[in-house]
Amino acid sequence: MHNLKLAAHDGCPMSDPRGDLRMIHTPLVAWIADYPEQLLIACMASKHSPISLATAAQFGDPLPHPPQTCSNTLDAIERACTISDPCNITSFYKTCQALHLNGVVEPYWKDWGHACPSFFLTPDGLHQWDKFYFDHPINWSINIMGGAELDRQLSALQPHVGVRHGANGVSMLKQLTGREHRDLEKLLPGVIVGAVPNEVAHALHAITEFIFQAQNLFLYDETLHSLSKALCKFHYYKDFILTAGGRHGKNGPLNHFQIPKLELMQHVIWSTRAMGAPYQWSSDITEHCHITHVKQPYHMSNHRDFHGQCCRFFDRQEKLQFFQLYTGSKHDGAPLS
């Protein structure tokens, strides 16, 4: 990252697609990561927000908390180093926990221009919305109406091209793809009507509306207003989910909404105004690279020394693309220089 930091400050000459030299600067604009990775990057302890001052007890609050700026974090790290010696790991870690830090002394972003985690840690649609929906609203529905009834309602739907039918139900599934998560978001608000209290249905409709609106490629002021109203509506009705017994933990019913991803939704509107449409920062692309850049090359290898074989595979793929580009340009009479 050293060269990127130098380029962010001094610039670096690079050629554009036409061959013209441009002075390029590389500020840290966005870093795509899920919640545990965001905590690690922001130097925050667990059960805290990576981008705001909220703690676990405040994750279910209906209003956003002030952002956790880089100056706040760096001041807290300096204070921790003053109180305890970082070389004394046990004592230093206890001090960091008291200051809501994870023990990182030198965050990589502190000398990267004006980088601030509250800005560059953008919303991740795949984990913060789609995975959240499967882990929480789906489970709330199962706890209230029963997994068998939810499966029956889903299996009774008319099959629709392009949408997962769910003929065998979803109550026993442990893992789904991002596409299947989004298909469930389309189906759940309809199948729960009449099977859960009306107020619970209103809450789940509202959080579904928020997720779908947030995934728009173009978000205007009217869209952001709709996002705000949907989230407010969810918080207005969310206590009925607890009353109906929707929240369950390993040790029994829960009476709170200490869900980190729910708190992160409070900052989607602010992040959108600062960084643009959040869906451009979703980890769908990087997660899909696990298939195209890891699994497929691995299956084509003999499973021995597959790292070198994968590198040769990509090298050959690149040469094939260059050859196709050359022959296509030659056929069309396009200039080659």
Short mmCIF file of C-alpha atoms in Angstrom, two decimals:
data_model
loop_
_atom_site.label_atom_id
_atom_site.label_comp_id
_atom_site.label_asym_id
_atom_site.label_seq_id
_atom_site.Cartn_x
_atom_site.Cartn_y
_atom_site.Cartn_z
CA MET A 1 0.00 0.00 0.00
CA HIS A 2 3.02 2.27 0.30
CA ASN A 3 2.99 3.13 -3.41
CA LEU A 4 -0.74 3.85 -3.32
CA LYS A 5 -0.24 6.25 -0.43
CA LEU A 6 2.57 8.02 -2.29
CA ALA A 7 0.42 8.28 -5.40
CA ALA A 8 -2.45 9.67 -3.34
CA HIS A 9 -0.20 12.49 -2.13
CA ASP A 10 2.16 13.15 -5.04
CA GLY A 11 0.37 11.58 -7.99
CA CYS A 12 1.71 9.03 -10.45
CA PRO A 13 1.89 9.35 -14.27
CA MET A 14 -0.09 6.59 -16.00
CA SER A 15 -1.31 6.15 -19.55
CA ASP A 16 -5.02 6.15 -20.32
CA PRO A 17 -6.64 3.79 -22.91
CA ARG A 18 -5.63 6.21 -25.69
CA GLY A 19 -2.00 6.20 -24.62
CA ASP A 20 -2.00 9.74 -23.19
CA LEU A 21 -0.18 10.28 -19.91
CA ARG A 22 -2.30 11.36 -16.97
CA MET A 23 -1.33 12.32 -13.43
CA ILE A 24 -3.23 9.85 -11.28
CA HIS A 25 -3.99 10.19 -7.56
CA THR A 26 -5.19 7.20 -5.52
CA PRO A 27 -7.17 8.28 -2.45
CA LEU A 28 -8.80 5.60 -0.34
CA VAL A 29 -12.42 6.01 -1.48
CA ALA A 30 -14.09 2.72 -0.55
CA TRP A 31 -13.16 -0.58 1.07
CA ILE A 32 -15.60 -3.44 0.54
CA ALA A 33 -15.81 -5.61 3.67
CA ASP A 34 -18.33 -7.41 5.86
CA TYR A 35 -19.00 -6.47 9.48
CA PRO A 36 -16.11 -8.38 11.20
CA GLU A 37 -13.64 -7.04 8.64
CA GLN A 38 -15.01 -3.51 9.08
CA LEU A 39 -14.42 -3.73 12.83
CA LEU A 40 -10.85 -4.85 12.23
CA ILE A 41 -10.19 -2.03 9.74
CA ALA A 42 -11.82 0.63 11.94
CA CYS A 43 -9.78 -0.61 14.97
CA MET A 44 -12.99 -1.03 16.96
CA ALA A 45 -13.77 -3.75 19.51
CA SER A 46 -16.53 -6.29 18.97
CA LYS A 47 -20.15 -5.31 19.71
CA HIS A 48 -19.51 -1.77 18.49
CA SER A 49 -20.32 0.01 15.29
CA PRO A 50 -17.35 0.42 12.90
CA ILE A 51 -18.62 3.74 11.56
CA SER A 52 -20.50 5.37 14.45
CA LEU A 53 -20.27 5.85 18.21
CA ALA A 54 -23.07 3.32 18.85
CA THR A 55 -22.51 0.37 21.16
CA ALA A 56 -24.37 -2.96 21.23
CA ALA A 57 -27.11 -1.64 23.53
CA GLN A 58 -27.83 1.14 21.00
CA PHE A 59 -27.94 -0.98 17.82
CA GLY A 60 -31.74 -1.00 17.86
CA ASP A 61 -32.16 2.77 18.30
CA PRO A 62 -34.46 4.45 15.76
CA LEU A 63 -32.06 7.36 15.11
CA PRO A 64 -28.46 7.32 13.80
CA HIS A 65 -25.57 8.03 16.13
CA PRO A 66 -22.68 10.43 15.37
CA PRO A 67 -19.96 9.06 13.07
CA GLN A 68 -16.77 7.52 14.44
CA THR A 69 -14.29 9.85 12.76
CA CYS A 70 -10.64 9.02 12.14
CA SER A 71 -9.55 11.70 14.61
CA ASN A 72 -11.67 10.10 17.36
CA THR A 73 -10.12 6.69 16.69
CA LEU A 74 -6.54 7.96 16.47
CA ASP A 75 -6.96 10.01 19.66
CA ALA A 76 -8.29 6.92 21.47
CA ILE A 77 -5.32 4.84 20.25
CA GLU A 78 -2.90 7.52 21.43
CA ARG A 79 -4.65 7.64 24.81
CA ALA A 80 -4.41 3.86 25.11
CA CYS A 81 -0.68 3.95 24.34
CA THR A 82 -0.24 6.62 27.01
CA ILE A 83 -2.05 4.59 29.66
CA SER A 84 -0.44 1.22 28.88
CA ASP A 85 2.66 0.02 27.11
CA PRO A 86 1.68 -1.66 23.79
CA CYS A 87 4.49 -4.18 24.40
CA ASN A 88 2.64 -5.40 27.50
CA ILE A 89 -0.07 -7.17 25.53
CA THR A 90 -2.31 -8.18 28.44
CA SER A 91 -2.42 -4.74 30.04
CA PHE A 92 -2.66 -2.91 26.72
CA TYR A 93 -5.53 -5.09 25.52
CA LYS A 94 -7.53 -4.39 28.70
CA THR A 95 -6.97 -0.68 28.19
CA CYS A 96 -8.08 -0.91 24.57
CA GLN A 97 -11.24 -2.79 25.52
CA ALA A 98 -12.12 -0.03 27.98
CA LEU A 99 -11.75 2.50 25.14
CA HIS A 100 -13.72 0.31 22.67
CA LEU A 101 -10.61 -0.48 20.61
CA ASN A 102 -9.38 -3.83 19.28
CA GLY A 103 -5.67 -3.29 20.03
CA VAL A 104 -4.39 -2.15 16.61
CA VAL A 105 -1.75 0.55 17.15
CA GLU A 106 -0.88 1.53 13.58
CA PRO A 107 -3.98 1.49 11.32
CA TYR A 108 -2.92 1.37 7.69
CA TRP A 109 -5.22 4.24 6.72
CA LYS A 110 -3.94 6.86 9.16
CA ASP A 111 -1.39 8.30 6.70
CA TRP A 112 -3.45 7.65 3.55
CA GLY A 113 -4.51 11.22 2.80
CA HIS A 114 -7.81 12.16 4.41
CA ALA A 115 -9.06 8.57 4.67
CA CYS A 116 -11.72 8.04 7.34
CA PRO A 117 -13.38 4.67 8.05
CA SER A 118 -16.76 6.34 8.55
CA PHE A 119 -16.57 7.30 4.86
CA PHE A 120 -14.68 4.55 3.07
CA LEU A 121 -16.40 1.65 4.89
CA THR A 122 -19.41 1.73 2.58
CA PRO A 123 -22.59 -0.40 2.92
CA ASP A 124 -22.21 -3.96 1.66
CA GLY A 125 -25.53 -5.01 0.17
CA LEU A 126 -24.79 -8.73 0.10
CA HIS A 127 -23.92 -9.11 3.79
CA GLN A 128 -25.66 -6.12 5.41
CA TRP A 129 -29.00 -6.52 3.64
CA ASP A 130 -29.43 -9.89 1.90
CA LYS A 131 -27.64 -12.01 4.52
CA PHE A 132 -29.29 -9.96 7.28
CA TYR A 133 -32.70 -10.73 5.78
CA PHE A 134 -32.05 -14.46 5.82
CA ASP A 135 -30.58 -14.43 9.35
CA HIS A 136 -33.26 -12.26 10.97
CA PRO A 137 -36.60 -11.49 9.21
CA ILE A 138 -36.80 -15.06 7.87
CA ASN A 139 -36.07 -16.45 11.34
CA TRP A 140 -38.57 -14.06 12.94
CA SER A 141 -41.23 -15.38 10.59
CA ILE A 142 -40.28 -19.01 11.34
CA ASN A 143 -40.42 -18.39 15.10
CA ILE A 144 -43.83 -16.73 14.89
CA MET A 145 -45.71 -18.78 12.26
CA GLY A 146 -43.66 -21.98 12.38
CA GLY A 147 -41.21 -23.34 9.85
CA ALA A 148 -43.67 -25.93 8.49
CA GLU A 149 -46.32 -23.29 7.80
CA LEU A 150 -43.83 -20.98 6.08
CA ASP A 151 -42.60 -23.86 3.93
CA ARG A 152 -46.20 -24.75 3.05
CA GLN A 153 -46.99 -21.18 2.04
CA LEU A 154 -43.89 -20.94 -0.15
CA SER A 155 -44.48 -24.30 -1.82
CA ALA A 156 -48.07 -23.31 -2.64
CA LEU A 157 -46.95 -20.31 -4.73
CA GLN A 158 -47.24 -20.48 -8.47
CA PRO A 159 -43.75 -21.09 -9.98
CA HIS A 160 -42.41 -17.98 -11.70
CA VAL A 161 -39.61 -17.92 -14.24
CA GLY A 162 -36.51 -16.26 -12.79
CA VAL A 163 -37.52 -16.63 -9.11
CA ARG A 164 -36.64 -19.52 -6.81
CA HIS A 165 -39.84 -21.44 -6.16
CA GLY A 166 -38.97 -22.95 -2.77
CA ALA A 167 -40.98 -26.12 -3.34
CA ASN A 168 -39.09 -27.84 -0.50
CA GLY A 169 -39.24 -24.83 1.83
CA VAL A 170 -36.50 -22.74 3.40
CA SER A 171 -36.87 -23.33 7.14
CA MET A 172 -34.17 -26.02 7.20
CA LEU A 173 -31.68 -24.29 4.90
CA LYS A 174 -28.43 -23.01 6.38
CA GLN A 175 -26.87 -21.21 3.44
CA LEU A 176 -28.12 -19.59 0.23
CA THR A 177 -26.64 -17.66 -2.66
CA GLY A 178 -27.13 -13.92 -2.97
CA ARG A 179 -29.64 -14.46 -5.78
CA GLU A 180 -31.68 -16.84 -3.63
CA HIS A 181 -31.63 -14.35 -0.75
CA ARG A 182 -33.10 -11.68 -3.02
CA ASP A 183 -35.75 -14.09 -4.31
CA LEU A 184 -36.88 -14.74 -0.73
CA GLU A 185 -37.13 -11.01 -0.14
CA LYS A 186 -39.66 -10.87 -2.98
CA LEU A 187 -41.77 -13.71 -1.59
CA LEU A 188 -41.77 -13.35 2.19
CA PRO A 189 -43.95 -10.20 2.56
CA GLY A 190 -46.76 -11.91 0.68
CA VAL A 191 -46.73 -15.34 2.32
CA ILE A 192 -46.72 -14.09 5.92
CA VAL A 193 -49.94 -12.06 5.61
CA GLY A 194 -52.58 -13.66 7.80
CA ALA A 195 -50.09 -16.00 9.44
CA VAL A 196 -48.45 -13.35 11.65
CA PRO A 197 -49.95 -10.36 13.49
CA ASN A 198 -50.64 -7.38 11.24
CA GLU A 199 -48.12 -5.22 13.07
CA VAL A 200 -45.38 -7.80 12.49
CA ALA A 201 -46.31 -7.90 8.80
CA HIS A 202 -46.03 -4.09 8.68
CA ALA A 203 -42.53 -4.25 10.22
CA LEU A 204 -41.33 -6.92 7.79
CA HIS A 205 -42.86 -5.11 4.83
CA ALA A 206 -41.05 -1.93 5.89
CA ILE A 207 -37.60 -3.55 6.22
CA THR A 208 -38.11 -5.30 2.87
CA GLU A 209 -39.05 -2.00 1.28
CA PHE A 210 -35.91 -0.41 2.70
CA ILE A 211 -33.66 -3.16 1.29
CA PHE A 212 -35.21 -3.04 -2.18
CA GLN A 213 -35.12 0.77 -2.33
CA ALA A 214 -31.49 0.84 -1.18
CA GLN A 215 -30.47 -1.45 -4.05
CA ASN A 216 -31.57 1.05 -6.70
CA LEU A 217 -28.87 2.08 -9.13
CA PHE A 218 -30.12 5.68 -9.02
CA LEU A 219 -31.14 7.18 -5.69
CA TYR A 220 -32.81 10.58 -5.81
CA ASP A 221 -34.00 12.76 -2.94
CA GLU A 222 -37.42 11.14 -3.17
CA THR A 223 -35.81 7.68 -2.92
CA LEU A 224 -33.78 8.67 0.12
CA HIS A 225 -36.93 10.06 1.72
CA SER A 226 -38.67 6.72 1.06
CA LEU A 227 -35.71 4.91 2.64
CA SER A 228 -35.99 7.05 5.75
CA LYS A 229 -39.75 6.53 6.02
CA ALA A 230 -39.41 2.74 5.58
CA LEU A 231 -36.78 2.50 8.32
CA CYS A 232 -38.84 4.68 10.65
CA LYS A 233 -41.87 2.47 10.00
CA PHE A 234 -39.88 -0.64 10.88
CA HIS A 235 -38.69 0.87 14.16
CA TYR A 236 -42.26 1.92 14.96
CA TYR A 237 -43.57 -1.65 14.61
CA LYS A 238 -40.48 -3.68 15.61
CA ASP A 239 -41.56 -4.16 19.24
CA PHE A 240 -44.49 -6.24 18.04
CA ILE A 241 -41.93 -8.77 16.74
CA LEU A 242 -40.69 -9.20 20.31
CA THR A 243 -44.25 -9.42 21.64
CA ALA A 244 -45.05 -12.17 19.13
CA GLY A 245 -41.92 -14.11 20.13
CA GLY A 246 -40.00 -13.54 16.94
CA ARG A 247 -36.57 -12.99 18.48
CA HIS A 248 -34.91 -16.14 19.82
CA GLY A 249 -31.33 -16.81 20.90
CA LYS A 250 -29.49 -19.91 22.00
CA ASN A 251 -30.76 -19.50 25.55
CA GLY A 252 -34.37 -18.56 24.81
CA PRO A 253 -36.39 -15.49 23.77
CA LEU A 254 -34.64 -12.15 23.29
CA ASN A 255 -36.13 -8.78 24.20
CA HIS A 256 -33.81 -6.51 22.23
CA PHE A 257 -32.62 -5.69 18.72
CA GLN A 258 -28.88 -5.64 19.29
CA ILE A 259 -28.13 -6.39 15.65
CA PRO A 260 -25.06 -4.61 14.19
CA LYS A 261 -26.39 -4.70 10.61
CA LEU A 262 -29.60 -3.02 11.75
CA GLU A 263 -27.58 -0.11 13.16
CA LEU A 264 -25.55 0.15 9.94
CA MET A 265 -28.79 0.72 8.01
CA GLN A 266 -29.13 4.06 9.80
CA HIS A 267 -26.11 5.36 7.86
CA VAL A 268 -27.12 4.27 4.35
CA ILE A 269 -28.70 7.63 3.49
CA TRP A 270 -25.69 9.55 4.79
CA SER A 271 -23.28 7.26 2.93
CA THR A 272 -25.32 7.56 -0.27
CA ARG A 273 -25.12 11.34 -0.21
CA ALA A 274 -21.37 11.20 0.37
CA MET A 275 -20.33 8.18 -1.75
CA GLY A 276 -23.11 7.55 -4.27
CA ALA A 277 -25.44 4.57 -4.74
CA PRO A 278 -24.43 1.90 -2.19
CA TYR A 279 -25.04 -1.09 -4.45
CA GLN A 280 -21.87 -0.28 -6.40
CA TRP A 281 -19.95 -1.24 -3.25
CA SER A 282 -21.62 -4.64 -2.77
CA SER A 283 -19.33 -7.63 -2.34
CA ASP A 284 -21.30 -9.63 -4.94
CA ILE A 285 -18.49 -9.15 -7.46
CA THR A 286 -15.67 -10.14 -5.11
CA GLU A 287 -17.65 -13.14 -3.80
CA HIS A 288 -18.31 -14.24 -7.38
CA CYS A 289 -14.56 -14.07 -8.00
CA HIS A 290 -14.23 -17.02 -5.63
CA ILE A 291 -15.92 -19.06 -8.35
CA THR A 292 -14.27 -17.64 -11.45
CA HIS A 293 -10.79 -17.10 -10.02
CA VAL A 294 -10.47 -19.93 -7.48
CA LYS A 295 -12.93 -22.79 -7.85
CA GLN A 296 -13.01 -23.09 -11.64
CA PRO A 297 -9.21 -22.99 -12.11
CA TYR A 298 -8.81 -25.42 -9.22
CA HIS A 299 -11.21 -27.94 -10.80
CA MET A 300 -9.26 -27.68 -14.06
CA SER A 301 -6.01 -28.56 -12.30
CA ASN A 302 -4.86 -32.00 -11.15
CA HIS A 303 -5.14 -30.73 -7.54
CA ARG A 304 -1.36 -30.85 -7.08
CA ASP A 305 0.64 -27.65 -6.91
CA PHE A 306 -2.57 -25.97 -8.02
CA HIS A 307 -1.33 -22.45 -7.22
CA GLY A 308 1.13 -22.56 -10.11
CA GLN A 309 -1.41 -24.24 -12.37
CA CYS A 310 -3.99 -21.54 -11.61
CA CYS A 311 -1.47 -18.82 -12.47
CA ARG A 312 -0.71 -20.52 -15.79
CA PHE A 313 -4.44 -20.84 -16.45
CA PHE A 314 -4.97 -17.09 -16.03
CA ASP A 315 -1.89 -16.34 -18.12
CA ARG A 316 -3.27 -18.44 -20.98
CA GLN A 317 -6.70 -16.86 -20.62
CA GLU A 318 -5.14 -13.41 -20.92
CA LYS A 319 -3.18 -14.45 -24.04
CA LEU A 320 -6.35 -15.82 -25.61
CA GLN A 321 -8.17 -12.55 -24.94
CA PHE A 322 -5.32 -10.55 -26.52
CA PHE A 323 -5.32 -12.87 -29.53
CA GLN A 324 -9.08 -12.52 -29.97
CA LEU A 325 -8.77 -8.74 -29.66
CA TYR A 326 -6.02 -8.69 -32.31
CA THR A 327 -7.82 -10.93 -34.79
CA GLY A 328 -11.08 -9.04 -34.30
CA SER A 329 -9.39 -5.68 -34.86
CA LYS A 330 -7.53 -7.04 -37.88
CA HIS A 331 -10.75 -8.38 -39.39
CA ASP A 332 -12.56 -5.06 -38.91
CA GLY A 333 -9.64 -3.07 -40.32
CA ALA A 334 -9.16 -1.12 -37.10
CA PRO A 335 -5.73 0.55 -36.60
CA LEU A 336 -3.44 -1.54 -34.40
CA SER A 337 -1.24 1.30 -33.20
#
